[in-house]
Short mmCIF file of C-alpha atoms in Angstrom, two decimals:
data_model
loop_
_atom_site.label_atom_id
_atom_site.label_comp_id
_atom_site.label_asym_id
_atom_site.label_seq_id
_atom_site.Cartn_x
_atom_site.Cartn_y
_atom_site.Cartn_z
CA UNK A 2 -6.57 -7.35 15.07
CA UNK A 3 -3.88 -4.70 14.58
CA UNK A 4 -3.61 -3.51 10.97
CA UNK A 5 -0.18 -2.80 9.50
CA UNK A 6 -0.65 -0.68 6.39
CA UNK A 7 3.02 -1.08 5.42
CA UNK A 8 2.14 -4.68 4.63
CA UNK A 9 -1.23 -3.94 3.06
CA UNK A 10 -0.13 -1.16 0.70
CA UNK A 11 2.46 -2.15 -1.91
CA UNK A 12 3.51 1.50 -2.24
CA UNK A 13 5.34 1.12 1.09
CA UNK A 14 7.87 -1.27 -0.42
CA UNK A 15 10.48 -0.64 -3.10
CA UNK A 16 13.48 -2.44 -4.56
CA UNK A 17 17.04 -1.25 -4.13
CA UNK A 18 18.88 -0.36 -7.32
CA UNK A 19 15.83 -0.22 -9.58
CA UNK A 20 13.12 2.32 -10.38
CA UNK A 21 9.50 1.27 -10.62
CA UNK A 22 6.25 3.01 -11.45
CA UNK A 23 3.47 2.75 -8.89
CA UNK A 24 -0.06 4.08 -8.57
CA UNK A 25 -0.31 5.65 -5.15
CA UNK A 26 -3.84 5.72 -3.71
CA UNK A 27 -5.25 8.84 -2.07
CA UNK A 28 -4.34 8.61 1.62
CA UNK A 29 -4.96 10.56 4.81
CA UNK A 30 -2.05 12.08 6.68
CA UNK A 31 -1.24 14.13 9.72
CA UNK A 32 0.81 16.99 8.21
CA UNK A 33 2.91 19.92 9.37
CA UNK A 34 4.84 22.39 7.17
CA UNK A 35 8.15 24.18 7.54
CA UNK A 36 11.28 25.52 5.89
CA UNK A 37 15.01 25.09 6.35
CA UNK A 38 17.75 22.56 7.03
CA UNK A 39 16.26 19.60 8.94
CA UNK A 40 19.61 19.04 10.67
CA UNK A 41 19.79 22.50 12.22
CA UNK A 42 16.35 24.13 12.07
CA UNK A 43 14.51 24.35 15.41
CA UNK A 44 11.30 24.57 13.38
CA UNK A 45 11.94 21.06 12.06
CA UNK A 46 12.68 19.71 15.53
CA UNK A 47 9.50 21.29 16.91
CA UNK A 48 7.44 19.89 14.05
CA UNK A 49 8.77 16.38 14.66
CA UNK A 50 8.18 16.72 18.39
CA UNK A 51 4.54 17.59 17.69
CA UNK A 52 3.77 15.08 14.94
CA UNK A 53 4.51 11.76 16.61
CA UNK A 54 2.94 12.36 20.04
CA UNK A 55 -0.23 13.25 18.14
CA UNK A 56 0.13 10.22 15.84
CA UNK A 57 0.40 7.84 18.80
CA UNK A 58 -2.44 9.48 20.72
CA UNK A 59 -4.69 9.26 17.64
CA UNK A 60 -3.78 5.58 17.35
CA UNK A 61 -4.71 4.90 20.98
CA UNK A 62 -8.01 6.75 20.58
CA UNK A 63 -8.73 4.56 17.56
CA UNK A 64 -7.71 1.41 19.47
CA UNK A 65 -10.21 2.32 22.20
CA UNK A 66 -12.85 2.20 19.45
CA UNK A 67 -11.69 -1.33 18.49
CA UNK A 68 -9.81 -0.09 15.40
CA UNK A 69 -6.17 -0.80 16.18
CA UNK A 70 -3.29 -0.22 13.75
CA UNK A 71 0.48 0.15 13.65
CA UNK A 72 1.69 3.76 13.63
CA UNK A 73 3.19 4.39 10.23
CA UNK A 74 6.75 5.67 9.60
CA UNK A 75 7.72 9.29 9.16
CA UNK A 76 7.30 10.66 5.65
CA UNK A 77 8.14 14.02 4.15
CA UNK A 78 7.53 16.09 1.06
CA UNK A 79 10.50 18.22 -0.01
CA UNK A 80 10.70 21.02 -2.56
CA UNK A 81 12.60 24.14 -3.49
CA UNK A 82 12.55 26.85 -6.12
CA UNK A 83 15.73 25.30 -7.54
CA UNK A 84 15.68 21.54 -8.16
CA UNK A 85 19.50 21.49 -8.07
CA UNK A 86 19.31 22.08 -4.33
CA UNK A 87 18.11 18.47 -4.07
CA UNK A 88 20.47 16.82 -6.52
CA UNK A 89 23.79 18.56 -7.09
CA UNK A 90 23.96 21.45 -4.62
CA UNK A 91 22.10 19.75 -1.71
CA UNK A 92 21.60 23.17 -0.11
CA UNK A 93 19.22 22.19 2.68
CA UNK A 94 18.79 25.73 3.94
CA UNK A 95 16.70 26.38 0.80
CA UNK A 96 14.36 23.44 1.29
CA UNK A 97 10.67 23.60 2.11
CA UNK A 98 9.09 20.55 3.64
CA UNK A 99 5.94 18.91 4.93
CA UNK A 100 6.34 16.19 7.56
CA UNK A 101 3.65 13.52 7.33
CA UNK A 102 2.32 10.45 9.09
CA UNK A 103 -0.23 8.31 7.27
CA UNK A 104 -3.42 7.47 9.21
CA UNK A 105 -6.36 5.22 8.28
CA UNK A 106 -9.40 6.56 6.46
CA UNK A 107 -11.56 6.26 9.57
CA UNK A 108 -9.50 8.83 11.48
CA UNK A 109 -11.42 12.11 11.66
CA UNK A 110 -10.83 15.69 12.68
CA UNK A 111 -12.50 14.80 15.97
CA UNK A 112 -9.76 12.23 16.66
CA UNK A 113 -7.08 14.82 15.95
CA UNK A 114 -8.76 17.47 18.10
CA UNK A 115 -9.08 15.07 21.03
CA UNK A 116 -5.47 13.94 20.61
CA UNK A 117 -4.24 17.52 20.47
CA UNK A 118 -6.08 18.39 23.68
CA UNK A 119 -4.65 15.35 25.47
CA UNK A 120 -1.07 15.88 24.30
CA UNK A 121 -1.21 19.61 25.10
CA UNK A 122 -1.80 18.77 28.77
CA UNK A 123 1.64 17.13 28.91
CA UNK A 124 3.61 19.16 26.35
CA UNK A 125 4.09 22.79 25.47
CA UNK A 126 4.73 24.53 22.18
CA UNK A 127 2.69 25.98 19.39
CA UNK A 128 3.65 23.31 16.84
CA UNK A 129 0.83 21.06 18.10
CA UNK A 130 -1.67 23.53 16.69
CA UNK A 131 0.01 23.46 13.28
CA UNK A 132 -0.58 19.75 12.66
CA UNK A 133 -3.54 19.15 10.34
CA UNK A 134 -5.39 16.17 8.90
CA UNK A 135 -5.37 16.18 5.11
CA UNK A 136 -6.10 13.78 2.25
CA UNK A 137 -3.20 13.78 -0.20
CA UNK A 138 -3.40 12.78 -3.86
CA UNK A 139 -0.20 11.57 -5.51
CA UNK A 140 -1.20 9.11 -8.23
CA UNK A 141 1.33 7.83 -10.76
CA UNK A 142 4.85 7.92 -9.30
CA UNK A 143 8.33 6.52 -9.71
CA UNK A 144 10.08 5.20 -6.63
CA UNK A 145 13.13 3.29 -5.46
CA UNK A 146 14.75 2.16 -2.21
CA UNK A 147 17.80 4.10 -1.09
CA UNK A 148 20.10 2.43 1.43
CA UNK A 149 22.60 4.66 3.18
CA UNK A 150 22.94 8.21 4.53
CA UNK A 151 20.43 10.81 3.47
CA UNK A 152 23.26 12.98 2.13
CA UNK A 153 24.06 10.26 -0.43
CA UNK A 154 20.66 10.58 -2.12
CA UNK A 155 21.75 13.16 -4.71
CA UNK A 156 23.09 10.76 -7.38
CA UNK A 157 20.07 8.47 -6.89
CA UNK A 158 17.70 11.38 -7.48
CA UNK A 159 19.61 12.42 -10.60
CA UNK A 160 19.32 8.85 -11.91
CA UNK A 161 15.62 8.80 -11.06
CA UNK A 162 14.99 12.01 -12.97
CA UNK A 163 16.87 10.58 -15.96
CA UNK A 164 14.75 7.41 -15.77
CA UNK A 165 11.59 9.51 -15.74
CA UNK A 166 12.59 11.46 -18.84
CA UNK A 167 13.75 8.31 -20.65
CA UNK A 168 10.32 6.75 -20.14
CA UNK A 169 8.41 9.70 -21.62
CA UNK A 170 7.26 10.95 -18.24
CA UNK A 171 7.62 14.33 -16.60
CA UNK A 172 8.05 15.37 -13.00
CA UNK A 173 5.03 16.77 -11.21
CA UNK A 174 4.25 17.42 -7.58
CA UNK A 175 6.73 17.22 -4.72
CA UNK A 176 9.60 14.87 -3.96
CA UNK A 177 8.44 12.35 -1.36
CA UNK A 178 10.50 10.32 1.11
CA UNK A 179 9.39 7.49 3.40
CA UNK A 180 11.77 6.73 6.28
CA UNK A 181 11.56 3.00 6.91
CA UNK A 182 14.40 3.07 9.46
CA UNK A 183 14.56 4.73 12.86
CA UNK A 184 17.44 7.17 12.52
CA UNK A 185 17.98 7.05 16.30
CA UNK A 186 18.73 3.32 16.25
CA UNK A 187 20.05 2.58 12.75
CA UNK A 188 23.62 3.29 11.60
CA UNK A 189 23.70 5.70 8.65
CA UNK A 190 25.01 3.11 6.13
CA UNK A 191 21.97 0.91 6.86
CA UNK A 192 19.21 3.52 6.71
CA UNK A 193 16.41 2.54 4.32
CA UNK A 194 14.41 5.28 2.61
CA UNK A 195 11.85 5.07 -0.16
CA UNK A 196 12.43 7.91 -2.63
CA UNK A 197 9.33 8.79 -4.65
CA UNK A 198 8.61 11.29 -7.42
CA UNK A 199 5.10 11.87 -8.77
CA UNK A 200 5.01 11.90 -12.57
CA UNK A 201 2.66 12.39 -15.47
CA UNK A 202 2.67 11.24 -19.06
CA UNK A 203 4.29 13.65 -21.49
CA UNK A 204 1.56 14.81 -23.93
CA UNK A 205 2.09 13.55 -27.46
CA UNK A 206 2.98 16.27 -29.97
CA UNK A 207 0.22 17.17 -32.37
CA UNK A 208 0.75 16.38 -36.01
#
């Protein structure tokens, strides 16, 4: 039986036009870091070209062990020294990022090492060696579904931050996006992206 974690984990669904709080479980990911505009940076392109061949090879290694699953969508953490670069300025050249692909708990470093060796026989580039397996803790978060071009996210993020403050929460951790649509096959107005922001309760004032 092929497991589809998008259907098993409610954190991989969100409603359009509303913000909701969710408790995100600790999950394992294939991860690779970089910096710069994802539309123009060769580092981003190289990272993407390394991540998914490894993700699919890991999946097939797991399937051979009778643990089959659906490869999860691309995800990314985004951050910058200046939060305005995400909301009002949208200056992508100043962005840092981590591309991610969620994998089941039973995937080990041995799976990744074997996948890396197999993919390296057919592909070149140092980015393969930069992909790591890491458990990521996010916890309490606010998320929503954005429909449309990525460049239209700014007002949604501003509204999300206002929602967080209005509900006595504060931003913590890194902005997280889950790309439910394949950008190669989906027109920009129909792209579906989960926008997520980890939060924490604002401590009550003493006295």
